[in-house]
Structures are given as structure tokens and as C-alpha cells.
XYZ file of N, CA and C in Angstrom:
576
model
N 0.150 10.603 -31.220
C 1.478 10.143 -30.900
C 2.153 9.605 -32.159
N 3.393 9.280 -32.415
C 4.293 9.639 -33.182
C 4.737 7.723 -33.562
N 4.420 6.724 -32.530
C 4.476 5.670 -32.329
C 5.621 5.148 -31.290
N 6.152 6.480 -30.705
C 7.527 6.300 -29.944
C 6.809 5.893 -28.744
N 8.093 5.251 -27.783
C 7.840 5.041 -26.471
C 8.151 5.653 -25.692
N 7.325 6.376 -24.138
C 8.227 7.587 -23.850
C 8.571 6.958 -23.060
N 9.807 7.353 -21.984
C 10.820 6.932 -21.033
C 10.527 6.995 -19.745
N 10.255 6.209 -19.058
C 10.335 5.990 -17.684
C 11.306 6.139 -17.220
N 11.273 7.205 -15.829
C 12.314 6.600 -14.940
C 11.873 6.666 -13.471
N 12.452 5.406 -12.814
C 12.059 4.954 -11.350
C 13.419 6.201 -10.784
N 12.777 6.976 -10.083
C 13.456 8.025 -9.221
C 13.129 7.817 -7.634
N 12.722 6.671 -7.037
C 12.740 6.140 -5.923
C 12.105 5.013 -5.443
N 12.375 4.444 -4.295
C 12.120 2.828 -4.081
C 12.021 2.845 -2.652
N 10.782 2.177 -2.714
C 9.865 1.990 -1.259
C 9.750 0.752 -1.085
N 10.657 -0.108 0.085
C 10.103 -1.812 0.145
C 9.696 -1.827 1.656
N 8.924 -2.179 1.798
C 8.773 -3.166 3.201
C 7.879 -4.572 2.937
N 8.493 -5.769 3.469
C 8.544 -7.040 3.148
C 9.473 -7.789 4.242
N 8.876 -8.993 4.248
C 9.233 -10.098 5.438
C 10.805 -10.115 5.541
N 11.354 -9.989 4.307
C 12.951 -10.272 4.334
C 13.615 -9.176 4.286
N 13.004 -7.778 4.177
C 13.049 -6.721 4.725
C 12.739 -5.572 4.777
N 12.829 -4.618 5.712
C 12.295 -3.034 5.573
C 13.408 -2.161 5.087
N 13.120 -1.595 3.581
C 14.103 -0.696 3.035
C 14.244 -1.129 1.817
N 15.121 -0.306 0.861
C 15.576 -1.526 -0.380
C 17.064 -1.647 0.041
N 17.669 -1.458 0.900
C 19.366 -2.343 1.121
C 18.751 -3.738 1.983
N 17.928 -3.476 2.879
C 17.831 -4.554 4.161
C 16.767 -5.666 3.122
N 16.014 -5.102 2.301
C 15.623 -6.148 1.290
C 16.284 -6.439 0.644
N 17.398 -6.285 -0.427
C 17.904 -6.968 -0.890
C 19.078 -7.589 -0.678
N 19.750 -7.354 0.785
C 20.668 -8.161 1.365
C 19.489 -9.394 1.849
N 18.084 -9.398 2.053
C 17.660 -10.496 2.354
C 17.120 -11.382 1.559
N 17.074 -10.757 0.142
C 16.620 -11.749 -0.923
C 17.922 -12.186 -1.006
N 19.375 -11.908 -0.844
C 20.701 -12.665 -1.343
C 20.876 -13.464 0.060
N 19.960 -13.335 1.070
C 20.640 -13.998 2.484
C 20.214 -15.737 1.935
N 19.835 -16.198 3.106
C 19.044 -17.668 3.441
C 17.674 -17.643 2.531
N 16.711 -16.621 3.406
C 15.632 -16.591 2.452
C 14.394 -17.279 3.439
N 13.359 -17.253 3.327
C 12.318 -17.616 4.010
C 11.908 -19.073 3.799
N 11.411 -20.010 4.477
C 11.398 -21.484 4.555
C 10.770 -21.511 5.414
N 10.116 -22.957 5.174
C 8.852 -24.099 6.120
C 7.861 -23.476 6.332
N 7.429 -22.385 5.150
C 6.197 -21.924 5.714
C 5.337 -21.398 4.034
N 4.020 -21.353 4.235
C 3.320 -21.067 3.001
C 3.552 -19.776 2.650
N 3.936 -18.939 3.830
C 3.138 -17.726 3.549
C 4.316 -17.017 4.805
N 4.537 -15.523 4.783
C 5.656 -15.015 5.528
C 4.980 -13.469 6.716
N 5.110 -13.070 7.392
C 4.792 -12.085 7.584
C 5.577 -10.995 8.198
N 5.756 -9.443 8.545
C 6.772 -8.797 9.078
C 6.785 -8.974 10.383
N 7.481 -9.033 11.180
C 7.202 -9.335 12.651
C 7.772 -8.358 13.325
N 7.471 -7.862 14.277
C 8.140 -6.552 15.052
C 7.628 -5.210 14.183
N 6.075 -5.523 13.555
C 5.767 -4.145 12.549
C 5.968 -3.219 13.862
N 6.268 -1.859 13.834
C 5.948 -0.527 14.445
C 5.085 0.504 13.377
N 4.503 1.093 13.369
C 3.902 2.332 12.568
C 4.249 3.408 12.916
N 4.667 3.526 14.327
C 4.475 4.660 15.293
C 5.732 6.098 13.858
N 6.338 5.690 13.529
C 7.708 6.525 12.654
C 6.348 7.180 11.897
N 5.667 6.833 11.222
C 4.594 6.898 9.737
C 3.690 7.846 10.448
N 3.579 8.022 11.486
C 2.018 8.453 11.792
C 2.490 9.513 12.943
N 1.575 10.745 13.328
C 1.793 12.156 13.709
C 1.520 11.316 15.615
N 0.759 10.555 15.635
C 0.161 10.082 16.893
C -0.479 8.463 16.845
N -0.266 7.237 18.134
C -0.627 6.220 18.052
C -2.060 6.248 17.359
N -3.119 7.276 17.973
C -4.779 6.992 17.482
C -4.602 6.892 15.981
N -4.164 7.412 15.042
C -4.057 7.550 13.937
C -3.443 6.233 13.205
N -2.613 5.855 13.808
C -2.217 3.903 13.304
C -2.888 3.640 13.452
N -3.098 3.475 14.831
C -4.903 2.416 14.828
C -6.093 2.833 14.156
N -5.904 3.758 13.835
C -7.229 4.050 12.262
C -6.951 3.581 11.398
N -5.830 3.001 10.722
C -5.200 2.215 9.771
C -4.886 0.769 9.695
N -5.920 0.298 8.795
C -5.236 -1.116 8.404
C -3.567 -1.368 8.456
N -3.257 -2.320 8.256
C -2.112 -2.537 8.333
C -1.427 -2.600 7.036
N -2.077 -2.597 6.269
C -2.112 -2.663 4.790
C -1.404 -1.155 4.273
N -2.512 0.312 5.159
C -2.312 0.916 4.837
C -1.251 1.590 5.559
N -0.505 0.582 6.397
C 0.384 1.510 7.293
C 1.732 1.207 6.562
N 1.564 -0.181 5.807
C 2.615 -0.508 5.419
C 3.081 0.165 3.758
N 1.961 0.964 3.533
C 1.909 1.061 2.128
C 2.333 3.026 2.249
N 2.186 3.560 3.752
C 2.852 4.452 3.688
C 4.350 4.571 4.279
N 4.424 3.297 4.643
C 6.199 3.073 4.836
C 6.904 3.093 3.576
N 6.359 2.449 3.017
C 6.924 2.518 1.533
C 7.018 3.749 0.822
N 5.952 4.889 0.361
C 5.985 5.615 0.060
C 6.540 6.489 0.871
N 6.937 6.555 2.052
C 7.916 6.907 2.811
C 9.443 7.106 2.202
N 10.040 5.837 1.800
C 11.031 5.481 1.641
C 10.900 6.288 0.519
N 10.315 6.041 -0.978
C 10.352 6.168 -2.118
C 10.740 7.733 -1.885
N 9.762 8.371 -1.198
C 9.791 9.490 -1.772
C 11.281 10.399 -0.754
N 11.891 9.325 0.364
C 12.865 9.915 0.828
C 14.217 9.893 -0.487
N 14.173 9.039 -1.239
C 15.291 9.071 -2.138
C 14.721 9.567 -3.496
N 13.473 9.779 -3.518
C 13.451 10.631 -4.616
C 13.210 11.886 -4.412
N 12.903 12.573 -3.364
C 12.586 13.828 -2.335
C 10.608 14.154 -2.906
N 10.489 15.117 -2.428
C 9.302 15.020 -2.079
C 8.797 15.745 -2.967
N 7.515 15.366 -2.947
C 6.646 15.822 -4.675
C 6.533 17.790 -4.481
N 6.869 17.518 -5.662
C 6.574 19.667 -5.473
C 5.980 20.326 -7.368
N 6.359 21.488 -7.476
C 5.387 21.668 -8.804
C 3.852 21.568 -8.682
N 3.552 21.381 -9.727
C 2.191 20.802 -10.254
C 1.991 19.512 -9.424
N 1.138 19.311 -8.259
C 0.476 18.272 -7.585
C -0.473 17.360 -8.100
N -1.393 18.596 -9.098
C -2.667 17.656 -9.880
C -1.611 17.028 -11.102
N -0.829 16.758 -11.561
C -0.135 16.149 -12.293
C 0.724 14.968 -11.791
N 0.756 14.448 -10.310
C 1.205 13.265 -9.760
C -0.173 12.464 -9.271
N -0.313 11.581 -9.914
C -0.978 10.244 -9.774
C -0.525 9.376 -8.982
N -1.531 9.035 -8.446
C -1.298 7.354 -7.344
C -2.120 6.201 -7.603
N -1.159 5.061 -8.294
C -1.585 3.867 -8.136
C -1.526 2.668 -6.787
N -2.534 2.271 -6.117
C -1.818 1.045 -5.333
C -2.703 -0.365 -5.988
N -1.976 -1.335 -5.988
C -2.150 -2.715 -5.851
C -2.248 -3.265 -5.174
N -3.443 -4.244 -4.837
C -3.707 -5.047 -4.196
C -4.712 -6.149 -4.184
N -4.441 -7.133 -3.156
C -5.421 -8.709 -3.858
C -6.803 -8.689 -3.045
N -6.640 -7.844 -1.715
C -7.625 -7.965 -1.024
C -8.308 -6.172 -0.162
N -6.770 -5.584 0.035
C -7.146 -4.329 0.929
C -7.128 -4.858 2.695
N -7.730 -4.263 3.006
C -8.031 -4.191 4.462
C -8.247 -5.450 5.376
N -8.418 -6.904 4.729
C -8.915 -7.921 5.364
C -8.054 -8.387 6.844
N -7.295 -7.646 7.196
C -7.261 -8.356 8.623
C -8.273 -7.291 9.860
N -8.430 -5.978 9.286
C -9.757 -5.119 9.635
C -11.120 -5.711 9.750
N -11.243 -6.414 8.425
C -12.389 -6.647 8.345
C -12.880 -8.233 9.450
N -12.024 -9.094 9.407
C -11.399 -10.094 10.101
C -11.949 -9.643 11.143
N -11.411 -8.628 12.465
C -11.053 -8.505 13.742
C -12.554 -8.083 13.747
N -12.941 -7.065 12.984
C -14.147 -6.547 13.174
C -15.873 -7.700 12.978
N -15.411 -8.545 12.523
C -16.502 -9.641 12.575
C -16.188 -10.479 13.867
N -14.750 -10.469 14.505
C -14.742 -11.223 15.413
C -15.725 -10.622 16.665
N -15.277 -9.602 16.432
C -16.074 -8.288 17.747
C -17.509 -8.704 17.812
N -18.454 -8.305 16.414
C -19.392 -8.514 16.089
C -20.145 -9.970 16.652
N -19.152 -11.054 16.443
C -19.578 -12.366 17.402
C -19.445 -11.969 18.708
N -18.432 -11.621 18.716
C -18.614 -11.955 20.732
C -19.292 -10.691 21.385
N -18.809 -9.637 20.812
C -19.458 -8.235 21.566
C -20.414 -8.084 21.298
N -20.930 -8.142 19.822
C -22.329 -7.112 19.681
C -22.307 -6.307 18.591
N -23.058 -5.872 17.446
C -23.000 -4.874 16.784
C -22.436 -3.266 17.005
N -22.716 -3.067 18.129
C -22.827 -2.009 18.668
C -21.085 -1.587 18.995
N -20.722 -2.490 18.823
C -18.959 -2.294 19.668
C -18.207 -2.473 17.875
N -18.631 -3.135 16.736
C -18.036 -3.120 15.316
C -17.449 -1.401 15.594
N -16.391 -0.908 15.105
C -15.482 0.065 14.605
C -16.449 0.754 13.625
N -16.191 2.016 14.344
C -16.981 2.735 13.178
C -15.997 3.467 11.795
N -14.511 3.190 11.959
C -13.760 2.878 11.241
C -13.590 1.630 10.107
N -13.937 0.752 10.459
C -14.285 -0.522 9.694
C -14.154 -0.328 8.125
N -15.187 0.375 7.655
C -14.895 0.386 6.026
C -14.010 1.203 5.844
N -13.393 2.624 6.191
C -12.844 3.110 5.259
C -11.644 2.380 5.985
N -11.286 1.542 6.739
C -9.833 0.989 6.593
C -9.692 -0.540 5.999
N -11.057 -0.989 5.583
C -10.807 -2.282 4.754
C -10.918 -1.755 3.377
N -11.233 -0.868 2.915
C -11.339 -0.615 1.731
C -10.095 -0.785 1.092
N -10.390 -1.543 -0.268
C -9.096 -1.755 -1.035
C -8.438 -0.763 -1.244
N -9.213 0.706 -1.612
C -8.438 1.770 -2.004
C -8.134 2.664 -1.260
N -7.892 2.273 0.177
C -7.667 3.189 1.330
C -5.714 3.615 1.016
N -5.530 2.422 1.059
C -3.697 2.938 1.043
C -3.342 3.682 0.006
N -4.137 3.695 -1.020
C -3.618 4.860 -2.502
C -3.767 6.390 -1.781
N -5.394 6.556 -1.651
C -6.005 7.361 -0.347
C -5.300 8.120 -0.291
N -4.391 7.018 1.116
C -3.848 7.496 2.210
C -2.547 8.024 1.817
N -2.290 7.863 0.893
C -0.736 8.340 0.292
C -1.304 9.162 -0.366
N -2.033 9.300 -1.525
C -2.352 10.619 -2.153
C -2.646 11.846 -0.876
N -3.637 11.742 0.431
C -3.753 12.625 1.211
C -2.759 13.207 1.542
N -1.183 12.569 1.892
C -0.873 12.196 3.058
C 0.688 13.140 2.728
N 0.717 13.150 1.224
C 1.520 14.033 0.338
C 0.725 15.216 -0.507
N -0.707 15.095 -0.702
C -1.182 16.313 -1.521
C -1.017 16.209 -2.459
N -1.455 14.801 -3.308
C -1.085 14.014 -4.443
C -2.429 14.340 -4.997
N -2.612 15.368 -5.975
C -4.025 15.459 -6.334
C -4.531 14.936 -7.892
N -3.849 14.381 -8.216
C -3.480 13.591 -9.640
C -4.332 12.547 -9.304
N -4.651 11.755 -10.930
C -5.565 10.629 -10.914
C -5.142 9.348 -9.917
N -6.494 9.200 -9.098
C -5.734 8.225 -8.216
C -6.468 6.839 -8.050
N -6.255 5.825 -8.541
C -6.598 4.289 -8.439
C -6.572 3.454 -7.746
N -7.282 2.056 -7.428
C -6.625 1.252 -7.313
C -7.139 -0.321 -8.281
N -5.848 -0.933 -8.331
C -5.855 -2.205 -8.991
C -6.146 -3.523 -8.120
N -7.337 -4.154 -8.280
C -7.206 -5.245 -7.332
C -7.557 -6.359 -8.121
N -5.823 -7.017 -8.421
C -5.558 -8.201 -8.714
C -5.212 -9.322 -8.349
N -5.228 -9.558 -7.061
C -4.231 -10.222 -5.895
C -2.840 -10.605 -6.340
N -2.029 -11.567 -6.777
C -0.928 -11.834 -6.659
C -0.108 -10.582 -7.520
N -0.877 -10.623 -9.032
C -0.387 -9.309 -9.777
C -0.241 -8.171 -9.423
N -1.258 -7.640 -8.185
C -1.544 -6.399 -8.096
C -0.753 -5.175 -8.347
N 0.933 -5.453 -7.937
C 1.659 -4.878 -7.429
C 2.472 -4.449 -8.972
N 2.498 -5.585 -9.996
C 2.897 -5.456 -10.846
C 1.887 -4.697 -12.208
N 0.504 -4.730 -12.139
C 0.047 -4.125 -12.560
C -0.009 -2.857 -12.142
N 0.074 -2.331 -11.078
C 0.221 -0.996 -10.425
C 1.534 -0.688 -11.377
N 2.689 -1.245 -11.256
C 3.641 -0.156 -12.187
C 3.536 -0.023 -13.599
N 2.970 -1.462 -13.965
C 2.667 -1.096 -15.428
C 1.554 -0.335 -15.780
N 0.405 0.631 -14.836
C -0.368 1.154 -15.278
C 0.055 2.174 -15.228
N 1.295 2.772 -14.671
C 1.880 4.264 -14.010
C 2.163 4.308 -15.669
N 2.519 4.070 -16.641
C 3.647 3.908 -18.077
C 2.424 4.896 -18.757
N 3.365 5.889 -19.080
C 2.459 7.223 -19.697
C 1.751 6.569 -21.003
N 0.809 7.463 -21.047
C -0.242 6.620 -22.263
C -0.309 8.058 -22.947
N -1.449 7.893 -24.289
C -1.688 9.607 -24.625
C -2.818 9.879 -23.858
N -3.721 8.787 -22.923
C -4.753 9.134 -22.301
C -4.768 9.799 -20.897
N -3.686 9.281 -20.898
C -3.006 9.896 -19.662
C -1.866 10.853 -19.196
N -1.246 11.601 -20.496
C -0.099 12.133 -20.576
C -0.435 13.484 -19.740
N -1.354 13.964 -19.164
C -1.079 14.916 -18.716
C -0.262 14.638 -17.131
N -0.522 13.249 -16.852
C 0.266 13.044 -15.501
C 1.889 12.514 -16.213
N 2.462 13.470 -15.115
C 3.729 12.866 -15.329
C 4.745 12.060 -14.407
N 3.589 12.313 -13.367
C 4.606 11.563 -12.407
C 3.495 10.979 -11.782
N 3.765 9.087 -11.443
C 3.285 8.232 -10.787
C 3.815 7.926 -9.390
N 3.188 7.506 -8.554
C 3.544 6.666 -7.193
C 2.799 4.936 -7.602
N 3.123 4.354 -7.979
C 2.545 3.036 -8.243
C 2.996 2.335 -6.974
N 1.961 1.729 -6.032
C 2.416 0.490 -4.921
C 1.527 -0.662 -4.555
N 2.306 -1.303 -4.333
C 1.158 -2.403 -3.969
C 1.638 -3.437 -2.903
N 0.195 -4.157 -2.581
C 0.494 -5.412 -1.153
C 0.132 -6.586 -2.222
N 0.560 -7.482 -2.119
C 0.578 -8.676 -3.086
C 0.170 -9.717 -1.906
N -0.008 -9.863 -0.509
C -0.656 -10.538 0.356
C -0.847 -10.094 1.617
N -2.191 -10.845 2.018
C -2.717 -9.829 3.402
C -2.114 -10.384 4.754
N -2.359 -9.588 5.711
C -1.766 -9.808 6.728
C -3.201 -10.306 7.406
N -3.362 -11.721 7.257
C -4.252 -12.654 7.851
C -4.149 -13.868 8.159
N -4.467 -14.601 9.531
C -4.491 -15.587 9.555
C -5.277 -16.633 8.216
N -6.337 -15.992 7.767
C -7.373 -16.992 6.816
C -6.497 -17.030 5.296
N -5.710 -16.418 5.561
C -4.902 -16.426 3.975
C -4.510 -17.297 3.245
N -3.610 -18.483 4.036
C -3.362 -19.031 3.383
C -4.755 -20.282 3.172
N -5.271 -20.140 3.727
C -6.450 -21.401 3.555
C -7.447 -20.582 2.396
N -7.666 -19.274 2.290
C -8.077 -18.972 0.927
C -7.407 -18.542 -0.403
N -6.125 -18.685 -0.468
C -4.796 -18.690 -1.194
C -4.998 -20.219 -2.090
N -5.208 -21.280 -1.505
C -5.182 -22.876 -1.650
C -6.432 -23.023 -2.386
């Protein structure tokens, strides 16, 4: 390399977040009131059912990863949909934990029910790197695919790892996303 920097450009935007689903309904809600009296925020009224071909198929999905193909949803509705060279689009996601309200429900079972009744789904939907996964599958994203698990950073290291390198220049196009907090009751008491 030559010492130049090559050029990024963000060609679409995927939000879903407490203050809102979209990037208009988010950022009319980062300029609204804003969230208060509480540590920690969550989406309320989630649906998946839009994201997914059939209900069984949400419920194979963390929530993590349902929310992480809403997003890439969005992104790729305003940037349209990946075509060309496939092994040349990469997927990054970020995240602090992955799957933990899966893993959560599924130990609760385990107390009261029994081994025998645990989800035989269980790991591959707590897995941190299920939502990259599930978006690389989910588009035919056959490019290098990661994940970053940093907790609060996660999300921000996910885009700064998409930034072409010479080690990486054969990808040219990234999906970088990330969850920066889980959808769990125990959160904020292991947050503290």
C-alpha cells in the first residue's frame, strides 16, 4: 500500500433500539424526551413475525438474533440487496454477551423441569456469533464472517473492523452490527 486511506462509504442503516425501530423513528427519538428513571431500557411490543418465513423459526432465535436481522433488514432495504461477488461481502456483528436471555430461560427449565425438557436449540441460539450467522445465511453473505465480543464497545468495534485493511482488501463490502446490551432481567445487576 501506497500509505493512502481508502474510502468508506455507509450505503445503508439498520437501527432497532428502545427509542426506536428504523433510522427516522430513532432519531426523532434521540431528539424527543429520551429515556429516564431507569438503568437500563428495553424494546417493548418486539414482533419478529415481519423477519422470519414462519413463527417456529423466531422461536429458534434469540432475541438478539432477531433483532440483529431487523436491522440488517433495514440496512440492506436502503442500500438494496447484496448481488455480484457474495464471497467478497463480509459480516461483522458486535456484541457484549450474545444469546443470554436463551441461555437464562433455558437454566430456568433445567431447575424446575428437568434436563430432559433444556432446548435442544439452546447453544446455537446463545451463541455470541449466531446473529452474524444468521445474517450472513440469511442473505448468502459468503465473505469473512466474525464476531467481536466486547460488551459496551462491541458495536463500535464491529464498524471499525469493517475499514478495508491490505489484509483484508479482497472484501469490499462489510455488514458490521452489533447489540451493545442484552435483553435480560440479570443485566443490570451484572452491568454494576
Amino acid at each position: 500500500m501506497d500509505g493512502r486511506q481508502r474510502r468508506v462509504a455507509v450505503t445503508g442503516l439498520g437501527v432497532v433500539a428502545p427509542c426506536g425501530l428504523g433510522r427516522e423513528a430513532y432519531w426523532q427519538g434521540l431528539l424527543g424526551s429520551g429515556i429516564s428513571g431507569s438503568t437500563s431500557a428495553t424494546i417493548t411490543d418486539w414482533d419478529p413475525s415481519p423477519y422470519f418465513a414462519n413463527p417456529k423459526e423466531a422461536r429458534r432465535a434469540d432475541r438478539v438474533e432477531q433483532l440483529a436481522l431487523a436491522a440488517a433488514a433495514e440496512a440492506f432495504e436502503q442500500s438494496g440487496m447484496p448481488s455480484g461477488d457474495l464471497s467478497r461481502f463480509g459480516t461483522i456483528f458486535g456484541t457484549g454477551v450474545g444469546g443470554i436471555h436463551t441461555l437464562e430461560e433455558q437454566i430456568e427449565v433445567r431447575l424446575t423441569k428437568g434436563e430432559r425438557r433444556v432446548s435442544p436449540f439452546l447453544v446455537p441460539m446463545m451463541m455470541a456469533n449466531a446473529p452474524g450467522a444468521a445474517i450472513s445465511m440469511r442473505y448468502g453473505l459468503t465473505g469473512p464472517n466474525w464476531t467481536v465480543v466486547t460488551t459496551c464497545a462491541a458495536s463500535t468495534h464491529s464498524i471499525g473492523s469493517a475499514k478495508p485493511t491490505d489484509r483484508l482488501s479482497a472484501v469490499m463490502r462489510w455488514l458490521p452490527a452489533g447489540q451493545a446490551q442484552p435483553h435480560s432481567p440479570q443485566w443490570p445487576v451484572l452491568a454494576t
